[in-house]
Amino acid sequence: MSSNSKLLNFIEGEWRKSSAATYLEVVNPATNDVLGQVPLSPAAEVDEATKAAVKAFDGWRRTPATARIQYLFKLKNLMEDNFEELARTITMECGKTLGESRGEIRRAIENVEVACGIPLMMQGDISEDIAAGIDELMIRQPVGVCAVIAPFNFPGMIAFWFMPYALACGNTYIVKPSEKVPLTMQKVFELLEQADFPKGVVNMVNGSKEAVTAILDHPDIQAISFVGSTAVAKYVYSRGSANGKRVQAQGGAKNPIIVLPDADMEMTKKIAADSAFGCAGQRCLAASIALTVGEAHRPFTEAISEAAVSRVVGYGMDESVQMGPVINQQSMHRIEGLVQEGIDEGAKVVVDGRFPTISGYEQGSFIRPTVLENVDPRGTTAKTEIFGPVLGLIHVKSIDEAIKFLNSGQYGNMACLFTSSGAAARKFRYEAEVGNIGINVGVAAPMAFFPFSGWKESFFGTLHGQGQHAVEFFTQTKVIVERWPKEWSRQF
Ligand code: NAD
């Protein structure tokens, strides 16, 4: 692909050129090289994709589940065969290290594998003789055309929290990738094409706000999954639900970790550094604030600062690199500004990663790991999602004080505790008001067979992505009460 290449949409089994008036450049954040041009597709192209998905729906839902999953088995094998290419594409357009990109594609594949269990997962229930000779059944049926709107930070994985389940359940589908990182989904759709899904069963429309709003307003789209920032999640949830659709909308995060004095400091340092600085802090499950309790303060501050300074930063394509750039220059400047705000609010810079020179990548969007101490618990560093490799430290006297702080936050995506005390761990698990908990784990990412939980302003909706929650989201229940007169009369 050259810098002038215009990306295509995939509608009704074919690659179609968009009629978009505007194309955006897709940029490699490490080199600032232009990788291609992504169309901001107009609403009419969402309509084309939806019409194709509506047309394909009846045939697909009537295809037995055991036959539908054969396409997913094919897709899984194709993803395994193209694993390295998918990972390299993620690193190229998103900046994360190859190891992180491989982890992302692995989780995407795991979701395909779990969705292959759909013949069992979407089974219904039956109760005989709810009254003499009368039976009652509950069956699960697909909801129709569904769509996902994805963020930039996991170009390969996030669509897979939803799409394999939606398709396995008999729905037809539209993917709207992030316009910042559309190349990985182009590759995924090449594989979906090779897996030979019937035309119109799975479609892709590139774009941004206009395409999203067209999805939210389209009368023939029944269910929408969104992942992105809280402001857009709220918009998607309110507009989509007002239009009568099922919506699940995952938003932003501000994840605290708590370090107790009895934690294994060496292990905690490594895990906390991976959480705060892995993926350059651009994970919705990244640690962003560390609350050190009592005597944990000094040893943790020293250990995490050492980890921050020694982290190898560069182009993720180099296997020795431990952290890549942030997504673009705009984001880099935003993060630099937020660090400055924290300092202006009284935080002390322990490690300042701003304005680094990364040899050979001077044009890249780099910030090295940054650690701020004595962060104001009510200030910007403590409350705002920074989405960069910045860890703020707050010192507290007790675990109760730490839990009180985390429960006062606007978000509820993840919180972690580092300790060797089972009692402290249980108290934390019980009292923390977040959807994903880590105990001596820094990125508590649910496996594909668990729901990706999120609370408060990190999630709007009821049913989450992945596993059985996804099956419930992508099916509607139908309850049948039936009596067969002949049998009834024979019996009585
Ligand atoms: P974003 O909200 O800017 O974009 C997400 C999607 O919404 C994109 O497809 C984009 O095209 C679309 N969009 C953007 N602005 C829009 C608007 N005004 N109207 C309609 N659509 C719009 O998010 P991002 O910057 O791509 O991703 C980072 C955010 O995603 C962070 O806040 C992060 O915490 C969050 N995130 C959350 C989770 C989770 O599981 N909760 C997972 C990954 C990322």
Coordinates of C-alpha atoms and ligand atoms in Angstrom, one line a residue:
M1 CA 0.0 0.0 0.0
S2 CA 1.4 3.4 -0.9
S3 CA 0.7 6.8 0.7
N4 CA -1.8 7.7 -2.0
S5 CA -3.7 4.4 -1.8
K6 CA -7.3 5.0 -1.1
L7 CA -8.9 2.5 1.2
L8 CA -12.1 0.8 0.1
N9 CA -15.3 -0.2 1.8
F10 CA -16.5 -3.8 1.8
I11 CA -20.2 -4.1 1.0
E12 CA -22.2 -7.0 -0.3
G13 CA -19.1 -9.2 -0.7
E14 CA -17.2 -6.7 -2.9
W15 CA -14.6 -3.9 -2.4
R16 CA -16.2 -0.6 -3.2
K17 CA -14.7 2.8 -3.7
S18 CA -16.2 5.4 -1.5
S19 CA -17.7 8.5 -2.9
A20 CA -16.5 10.5 0.1
A21 CA -15.6 14.1 -0.4
T22 CA -12.9 13.9 2.3
Y23 CA -10.1 11.4 2.8
L24 CA -7.8 11.5 5.9
E25 CA -4.2 10.4 5.9
V26 CA -3.4 7.3 7.9
V27 CA -0.1 7.9 9.6
N28 CA 2.5 5.7 11.1
P29 CA 3.0 7.3 14.6
A30 CA 6.6 6.2 14.9
T31 CA 7.8 7.6 11.6
N32 CA 5.1 10.1 10.7
D33 CA 5.0 8.4 7.2
V34 CA 1.7 8.4 5.4
L35 CA 0.4 4.8 5.0
G36 CA -2.8 5.4 3.0
Q37 CA -5.9 7.5 2.7
V38 CA -9.1 6.6 4.5
P39 CA -12.5 7.8 3.2
L40 CA -15.0 9.6 5.5
S41 CA -17.9 7.7 3.9
P42 CA -21.2 9.5 3.6
A43 CA -24.4 8.3 5.2
A44 CA -25.5 6.8 1.8
E45 CA -22.7 4.2 2.0
V46 CA -23.9 3.1 5.5
D47 CA -27.3 2.8 3.9
E48 CA -25.8 0.6 1.1
A49 CA -24.2 -1.6 3.6
T50 CA -27.3 -1.9 5.7
K51 CA -29.4 -2.8 2.6
A52 CA -26.9 -5.5 1.8
A53 CA -27.1 -6.8 5.4
V54 CA -30.9 -6.8 5.4
K55 CA -30.9 -8.7 2.2
A56 CA -28.5 -11.3 3.5
F57 CA -30.2 -11.7 6.9
D58 CA -33.0 -14.2 6.1
G59 CA -30.7 -16.7 4.4
W60 CA -28.1 -16.4 7.2
R61 CA -30.4 -16.8 10.1
R62 CA -31.9 -19.9 8.4
T63 CA -28.4 -21.4 8.0
P64 CA -28.0 -23.9 10.9
A65 CA -25.7 -22.6 13.6
T66 CA -23.5 -25.7 13.0
A67 CA -23.0 -24.5 9.4
R68 CA -22.6 -20.8 10.4
I69 CA -19.6 -21.6 12.7
Q70 CA -17.8 -23.4 9.8
Y71 CA -17.1 -19.9 8.4
L72 CA -15.7 -18.9 11.8
F73 CA -13.4 -22.0 11.9
K74 CA -12.1 -20.9 8.5
L75 CA -11.6 -17.4 9.7
K76 CA -9.7 -18.6 12.7
N77 CA -7.4 -20.6 10.5
L78 CA -6.9 -17.7 8.1
M79 CA -6.0 -15.4 11.1
E80 CA -3.5 -18.0 12.4
D81 CA -1.9 -18.2 8.9
N82 CA -1.7 -14.4 8.6
F83 CA -0.9 -13.8 12.3
E84 CA 2.4 -12.0 11.8
E85 CA 1.1 -9.8 9.0
L86 CA -1.9 -8.7 11.1
A87 CA 0.4 -8.0 14.1
R88 CA 2.8 -6.0 11.9
T89 CA 0.0 -3.9 10.5
I90 CA -1.2 -3.0 14.0
T91 CA 2.3 -2.0 15.0
M92 CA 2.7 0.1 11.8
E93 CA -0.5 2.1 12.1
C94 CA -1.0 2.1 15.9
G95 CA 2.5 2.2 17.2
K96 CA 2.4 -0.6 19.8
T97 CA 5.2 -3.1 20.1
L98 CA 5.1 -6.3 18.1
G99 CA 4.6 -8.3 21.3
E100 CA 1.6 -6.1 22.2
S101 CA 0.2 -6.5 18.7
R102 CA 0.6 -10.3 18.8
G103 CA -1.3 -10.3 22.1
E104 CA -4.1 -8.3 20.6
I105 CA -4.5 -10.6 17.6
R106 CA -4.4 -13.6 20.0
R107 CA -7.3 -12.2 22.0
A108 CA -9.2 -11.5 18.7
I109 CA -8.8 -15.2 17.7
E110 CA -9.8 -16.4 21.1
N111 CA -13.1 -14.6 20.6
V112 CA -13.6 -16.4 17.3
E113 CA -12.9 -19.7 19.1
V114 CA -15.4 -19.0 21.9
A115 CA -18.1 -18.0 19.4
C116 CA -17.7 -21.3 17.7
G117 CA -19.4 -22.7 20.7
I118 CA -22.7 -21.0 19.7
P119 CA -24.7 -24.2 19.1
L120 CA -24.6 -24.7 22.9
M121 CA -24.3 -21.0 23.9
M122 CA -27.6 -20.0 22.2
Q123 CA -29.6 -23.0 23.2
G124 CA -33.0 -22.2 24.7
D125 CA -35.1 -23.7 27.6
I126 CA -38.2 -25.8 27.8
S127 CA -40.5 -26.7 30.7
E128 CA -43.0 -29.4 30.1
D129 CA -46.5 -29.4 31.8
I130 CA -46.5 -25.9 33.1
A131 CA -50.2 -26.9 33.3
A132 CA -51.5 -30.3 32.3
G133 CA -50.6 -30.9 28.7
I134 CA -49.1 -27.4 28.2
D135 CA -45.4 -26.8 27.6
E136 CA -43.5 -23.6 27.6
L137 CA -40.3 -22.9 25.6
M138 CA -37.8 -20.1 25.4
I139 CA -35.8 -19.8 22.2
R140 CA -33.1 -17.3 21.1
Q141 CA -33.4 -15.7 17.8
P142 CA -31.0 -13.2 16.1
V143 CA -31.9 -9.6 16.2
G144 CA -31.1 -8.6 12.6
V145 CA -28.5 -6.2 11.3
C146 CA -25.9 -5.2 14.0
A147 CA -22.9 -2.8 13.9
V148 CA -19.7 -2.0 15.8
I149 CA -18.0 1.4 16.0
A150 CA -14.4 0.9 17.1
P151 CA -11.7 3.1 18.7
F152 CA -8.0 3.5 17.7
N153 CA -6.2 1.7 20.4
F154 CA -6.9 -1.9 19.5
P155 CA -7.4 -1.8 15.7
G156 CA -7.6 -5.6 15.4
M157 CA -9.2 -6.9 18.6
I158 CA -12.1 -4.7 19.6
A159 CA -14.4 -5.6 16.7
F160 CA -13.9 -9.2 17.7
W161 CA -15.4 -8.7 21.2
F162 CA -18.7 -8.5 19.2
M163 CA -18.6 -9.6 15.6
P164 CA -17.9 -13.3 15.9
Y165 CA -20.8 -13.7 18.4
A166 CA -23.2 -11.6 16.3
L167 CA -22.5 -13.6 13.1
A168 CA -22.6 -17.0 14.9
C169 CA -26.0 -16.1 16.4
G170 CA -27.3 -15.5 12.8
N171 CA -27.2 -11.7 12.6
T172 CA -25.6 -9.8 9.7
Y173 CA -23.0 -7.2 10.4
I174 CA -21.4 -3.8 9.7
V175 CA -18.0 -2.8 11.0
K176 CA -17.0 0.9 11.3
P177 CA -13.3 0.9 12.1
S178 CA -11.5 3.9 13.7
E179 CA -10.5 6.3 10.9
K180 CA -7.1 6.6 12.7
V181 CA -6.2 2.9 12.2
P182 CA -8.3 1.5 9.4
L183 CA -5.6 -0.7 7.8
T184 CA -5.8 -3.7 10.2
M185 CA -9.6 -4.1 9.4
Q186 CA -8.8 -4.0 5.7
K187 CA -6.6 -7.1 6.2
V188 CA -9.2 -8.7 8.4
F189 CA -11.8 -8.2 5.7
E190 CA -9.5 -9.7 3.1
L191 CA -9.6 -12.8 5.4
L192 CA -13.4 -12.6 5.8
E193 CA -13.7 -12.5 2.0
Q194 CA -11.5 -15.6 1.8
A195 CA -13.6 -17.3 4.4
D196 CA -16.3 -16.9 1.9
F197 CA -19.2 -15.6 4.0
P198 CA -22.3 -15.2 1.9
K199 CA -22.5 -11.8 0.3
G200 CA -23.8 -9.0 2.6
V201 CA -23.4 -11.1 5.8
V202 CA -20.4 -9.0 6.9
N203 CA -19.7 -5.5 5.7
M204 CA -17.3 -2.6 6.4
V205 CA -17.8 1.1 6.1
N206 CA -14.9 3.5 6.8
G207 CA -15.6 6.9 8.2
S208 CA -16.1 9.0 11.3
K209 CA -18.9 11.1 12.7
E210 CA -21.2 11.1 9.6
A211 CA -21.0 7.3 9.3
V212 CA -21.6 6.9 13.0
T213 CA -24.6 9.1 13.1
A214 CA -26.0 7.2 10.0
I215 CA -25.6 4.0 11.9
L216 CA -27.3 5.4 15.0
D217 CA -30.3 6.7 13.0
H218 CA -30.7 3.9 10.4
P219 CA -34.1 2.2 11.0
D220 CA -32.9 -1.2 9.8
I221 CA -29.9 -1.5 12.2
Q222 CA -31.1 -3.2 15.4
A223 CA -28.1 -3.3 17.7
I224 CA -25.0 -1.2 18.1
S225 CA -21.7 -1.9 20.0
F226 CA -19.5 1.0 20.7
V227 CA -16.1 1.4 22.2
G228 CA -14.3 4.7 22.6
S229 CA -14.2 7.8 24.7
T230 CA -17.0 8.5 27.3
A231 CA -18.2 11.7 25.6
V232 CA -18.9 9.8 22.3
A233 CA -20.1 6.7 24.2
K234 CA -22.8 8.9 25.9
Y235 CA -23.8 10.3 22.5
V236 CA -24.0 6.9 20.9
Y237 CA -25.9 5.4 23.8
S238 CA -28.5 8.2 24.1
R239 CA -29.1 8.6 20.3
G240 CA -29.1 4.9 19.5
S241 CA -31.4 4.0 22.4
A242 CA -33.7 7.0 21.6
N243 CA -34.0 5.4 18.2
G244 CA -35.2 2.1 19.8
K245 CA -32.0 0.1 19.3
R246 CA -30.1 -2.1 21.6
V247 CA -26.9 -0.3 22.5
Q248 CA -23.8 -1.3 24.5
A249 CA -21.3 1.6 24.8
Q250 CA -17.9 1.2 26.5
G251 CA -16.3 4.5 27.4
G252 CA -13.1 5.9 28.8
A253 CA -11.3 5.1 32.1
K254 CA -9.0 6.3 34.8
N255 CA -7.7 3.2 36.5
P256 CA -6.2 3.3 39.9
I257 CA -3.9 0.7 41.4
I258 CA -3.3 0.4 45.2
V259 CA 0.0 -0.8 46.6
L260 CA 0.0 -2.0 50.2
P261 CA 3.2 -2.2 52.2
D262 CA 3.1 -6.0 52.2
A263 CA 3.2 -6.3 48.4
D264 CA 6.1 -8.0 46.7
M265 CA 7.7 -4.8 45.5
E266 CA 9.9 -6.3 42.7
M267 CA 6.9 -8.1 41.1
T268 CA 4.6 -5.0 41.7
K269 CA 7.1 -2.8 40.0
K270 CA 7.2 -4.9 36.8
I271 CA 3.4 -5.4 36.7
A272 CA 2.6 -1.8 37.4
A273 CA 5.1 -0.6 34.8
D274 CA 3.6 -2.9 32.2
S275 CA 0.1 -1.6 33.1
A276 CA 1.0 2.1 33.1
F277 CA 3.5 2.2 30.2
G278 CA 2.5 -0.8 28.1
C279 CA 0.8 0.2 24.8
A280 CA 2.2 3.7 25.7
G281 CA -0.6 4.0 28.3
Q282 CA -3.2 3.8 25.6
R283 CA -5.2 0.9 27.0
C284 CA -8.6 1.4 28.6
L285 CA -7.1 -0.9 31.3
A286 CA -3.9 1.0 31.8
A287 CA -3.0 2.0 35.4
S288 CA -3.1 5.7 35.5
I289 CA -2.9 6.5 39.3
A290 CA -1.0 4.5 41.9
L291 CA -2.2 4.9 45.5
T292 CA 0.6 3.9 47.8
V293 CA -0.5 3.0 51.3
G294 CA 1.7 3.8 54.4
E295 CA 5.2 2.5 54.0
A296 CA 4.7 1.4 50.4
H297 CA 5.2 5.0 49.4
R298 CA 9.1 5.2 49.2
P299 CA 9.9 1.8 47.9
F300 CA 7.2 1.9 45.2
T301 CA 8.1 5.4 44.1
E302 CA 11.8 4.4 43.7
A303 CA 11.0 1.1 42.0
I304 CA 8.5 2.5 39.5
S305 CA 10.7 5.5 38.7
E306 CA 13.5 3.1 37.9
A307 CA 11.2 1.0 35.7
A308 CA 10.1 4.2 33.9
V309 CA 13.6 5.4 33.2
S310 CA 14.9 2.1 32.0
R311 CA 12.0 1.3 29.6
V312 CA 13.2 0.9 26.0
V313 CA 11.3 3.3 23.8
G314 CA 11.3 3.2 20.0
Y315 CA 9.6 1.8 16.9
G316 CA 7.6 -1.2 17.9
M317 CA 8.8 -3.1 14.8
D318 CA 12.1 -3.5 16.6
E319 CA 11.7 -6.6 18.8
S320 CA 13.9 -5.1 21.6
V321 CA 11.6 -2.1 22.0
Q322 CA 9.3 -2.1 25.1
M323 CA 7.2 0.9 24.4
G324 CA 6.1 2.7 21.1
P325 CA 4.8 6.1 20.4
V326 CA 1.3 7.5 21.1
I327 CA -1.2 7.6 18.3
N328 CA -0.4 11.0 16.8
Q329 CA 1.2 14.4 17.3
Q330 CA -2.1 15.9 18.5
S331 CA -2.4 13.3 21.2
M332 CA 1.3 13.8 22.1
H333 CA 0.8 17.5 22.6
R334 CA -2.4 16.9 24.6
I335 CA -0.5 14.6 26.9
E336 CA 2.3 17.0 27.3
G337 CA -0.2 19.7 28.2
L338 CA -1.9 17.5 30.8
V339 CA 1.5 16.7 32.4
Q340 CA 2.1 20.4 32.7
E341 CA -1.3 21.0 34.2
G342 CA -0.5 18.4 36.9
I343 CA 2.8 20.2 37.6
D344 CA 1.0 23.5 37.8
E345 CA -1.4 21.9 40.3
G346 CA 1.5 21.1 42.6
A347 CA 2.7 17.6 41.5
K348 CA 6.4 16.9 41.5
V349 CA 7.9 15.4 38.4
V350 CA 9.9 12.3 39.4
V351 CA 10.5 11.2 35.8
D352 CA 9.8 13.6 32.9
G353 CA 9.3 11.7 29.6
R354 CA 8.3 14.7 27.6
F355 CA 10.2 15.9 24.4
P356 CA 12.5 12.9 24.1
T357 CA 14.8 12.3 21.1
I358 CA 14.3 8.8 19.7
S359 CA 17.2 8.3 17.4
G360 CA 16.1 7.6 13.8
Y361 CA 12.5 8.5 14.7
E362 CA 12.7 12.2 15.3
Q363 CA 9.4 12.8 13.6
G364 CA 7.5 10.3 15.7
S365 CA 4.9 11.0 18.4
F366 CA 6.9 9.9 21.3
I367 CA 6.6 10.5 25.0
R368 CA 8.8 8.5 27.4
P369 CA 7.3 7.0 30.6
T370 CA 6.5 9.8 33.0
V371 CA 5.9 9.7 36.8
L372 CA 4.4 12.4 38.9
E373 CA 4.4 12.4 42.6
N374 CA 2.2 14.2 45.2
V375 CA -0.6 14.5 42.7
D376 CA -3.6 16.5 43.9
P377 CA -6.4 14.0 44.5
R378 CA -9.0 16.5 43.2
G379 CA -6.9 17.8 40.3
T380 CA -6.5 17.0 36.6
T381 CA -3.8 14.3 36.9
A382 CA -6.0 12.4 39.4
K383 CA -9.3 12.7 37.5
T384 CA -8.7 13.2 33.7
E385 CA -8.1 10.3 31.4
I386 CA -4.6 11.0 30.1
F387 CA -4.3 8.0 27.7
G388 CA -0.6 8.2 27.6
P389 CA 2.4 6.8 29.5
V390 CA 1.9 8.9 32.6
L391 CA 1.5 7.5 36.1
G392 CA 0.5 9.8 39.0
L393 CA 1.3 8.8 42.5
I394 CA -0.9 9.7 45.5
H395 CA 0.1 8.7 49.0
V396 CA -2.6 7.6 51.5
K397 CA -2.6 6.3 55.0
S398 CA -5.0 3.3 54.7
I399 CA -6.7 0.9 52.3
D400 CA -10.0 2.5 53.3
E401 CA -8.7 5.9 52.2
A402 CA -7.5 4.4 48.9
I403 CA -10.9 2.6 48.2
K404 CA -12.7 5.8 49.1
F405 CA -10.7 7.7 46.5
L406 CA -11.2 5.2 43.8
N407 CA -15.0 5.0 44.4
S408 CA -15.2 8.7 44.2
G409 CA -14.1 8.6 40.5
Q410 CA -16.3 9.2 37.5
Y411 CA -15.1 6.0 35.8
G412 CA -15.4 2.3 36.8
N413 CA -13.3 0.3 34.3
M414 CA -10.6 -1.3 36.4
A415 CA -8.8 -1.2 39.7
C416 CA -6.0 -3.3 41.0
L417 CA -4.5 -4.2 44.4
F418 CA -1.0 -5.3 45.2
T419 CA -0.7 -7.2 48.4
S420 CA 0.1 -10.5 50.1
S421 CA -2.9 -10.3 52.3
G422 CA -6.0 -12.4 51.4
A423 CA -8.2 -10.4 53.7
A424 CA -7.2 -7.1 52.1
A425 CA -7.7 -8.6 48.7
R426 CA -11.2 -9.8 49.6
K427 CA -12.2 -6.4 51.1
F428 CA -10.9 -4.7 47.9
R429 CA -12.7 -7.1 45.6
Y430 CA -15.9 -6.6 47.6
E431 CA -15.9 -2.8 47.9
A432 CA -14.3 -1.4 44.8
E433 CA -16.9 0.1 42.4
V434 CA -15.4 -1.0 39.1
G435 CA -16.2 -3.7 36.6
N436 CA -12.8 -5.3 36.3
I437 CA -10.5 -6.1 39.3
G438 CA -6.9 -7.2 39.4
I439 CA -5.3 -8.7 42.4
N440 CA -1.6 -8.7 41.9
V441 CA -2.5 -8.3 38.2
G442 CA -2.0 -4.9 36.5
V443 CA -4.2 -5.3 33.3
A444 CA -7.3 -7.2 34.4
A445 CA -8.4 -7.9 30.8
P446 CA -11.2 -10.5 30.8
M447 CA -10.6 -13.6 28.7
A448 CA -12.9 -14.0 25.7
F449 CA -15.3 -16.3 27.7
F450 CA -15.9 -13.6 30.4
P451 CA -17.8 -10.3 29.9
F452 CA -15.7 -7.2 29.4
S453 CA -17.3 -5.5 32.4
G454 CA -17.2 -1.7 33.0
W455 CA -19.1 0.4 35.5
K456 CA -20.2 4.0 35.9
E457 CA -19.0 6.3 33.0
S458 CA -16.9 3.5 31.5
F459 CA -20.0 1.7 30.3
F460 CA -23.5 2.5 29.2
G461 CA -25.9 -0.4 28.7
T462 CA -26.5 -3.7 30.4
L463 CA -24.9 -6.6 28.5
H464 CA -21.2 -6.4 27.8
G465 CA -19.0 -7.7 25.0
Q466 CA -17.5 -11.2 24.8
G467 CA -18.8 -14.6 25.9
Q468 CA -22.3 -15.3 27.1
H469 CA -23.1 -11.6 27.5
A470 CA -22.5 -11.1 23.8
V471 CA -24.8 -14.1 22.9
E472 CA -27.6 -12.5 25.0
F473 CA -27.0 -9.1 23.4
F474 CA -27.1 -10.5 19.9
T475 CA -30.2 -12.6 20.4
Q476 CA -33.8 -11.9 21.4
T477 CA -35.7 -14.3 23.5
K478 CA -39.1 -15.6 22.3
V479 CA -41.3 -17.5 24.7
I480 CA -43.9 -20.0 23.4
V481 CA -46.6 -21.6 25.4
E482 CA -48.1 -24.5 23.5
R483 CA -50.9 -27.0 23.9
W484 CA -51.7 -29.8 21.4
P485 CA -55.4 -30.6 21.6
K486 CA -55.2 -34.3 20.5
E487 CA -52.7 -35.2 23.2
W488 CA -54.6 -33.1 25.6
S489 CA -57.9 -34.9 24.9
R490 CA -56.1 -38.3 24.9
Q491 CA -54.8 -37.6 28.3
F492 CA -58.0 -36.4 29.9
Ligands
NAD1 P1 -13.2 8.2 20.2 O1 -14.4 8.3 21.1 O2 -12.6 9.4 19.7 O3 -13.6 7.4 18.8 C1 -14.2 6.1 18.9 C2 -15.1 6.0 17.7 O4 -16.1 7.0 17.6 C3 -14.3 6.1 16.3 O5 -14.8 5.1 15.5 C4 -14.7 7.5 15.8 O6 -14.8 7.5 14.4 C5 -16.1 7.7 16.4 N1 -16.3 9.1 16.8 C6 -15.3 10.0 17.3 N2 -15.9 11.2 17.5 C7 -17.2 11.1 17.2 C8 -18.3 12.0 17.2 N3 -18.1 13.2 17.7 N4 -19.5 11.5 16.8 C9 -19.6 10.3 16.4 N5 -18.6 9.4 16.3 C10 -17.4 9.8 16.7 O7 -12.1 7.2 20.9 P2 -10.6 6.9 20.5 O8 -9.8 8.1 20.7 O9 -10.6 6.3 19.2 O10 -10.3 5.8 21.5 C11 -9.8 6.0 22.8 C12 -10.9 6.0 23.9 O11 -11.5 4.7 23.9 C13 -10.3 6.2 25.3 O12 -11.2 7.0 26.0 C14 -10.4 4.8 25.9 O13 -10.5 4.7 27.3 C15 -11.6 4.2 25.2 N6 -11.6 2.8 25.2 C16 -12.4 2.1 26.0 C17 -12.4 0.8 26.1 C18 -13.3 0.1 27.1 O14 -13.3 -1.2 27.1 N7 -14.0 0.8 27.9 C19 -11.6 0.0 25.3 C20 -10.8 0.7 24.4 C21 -10.8 2.1 24.3

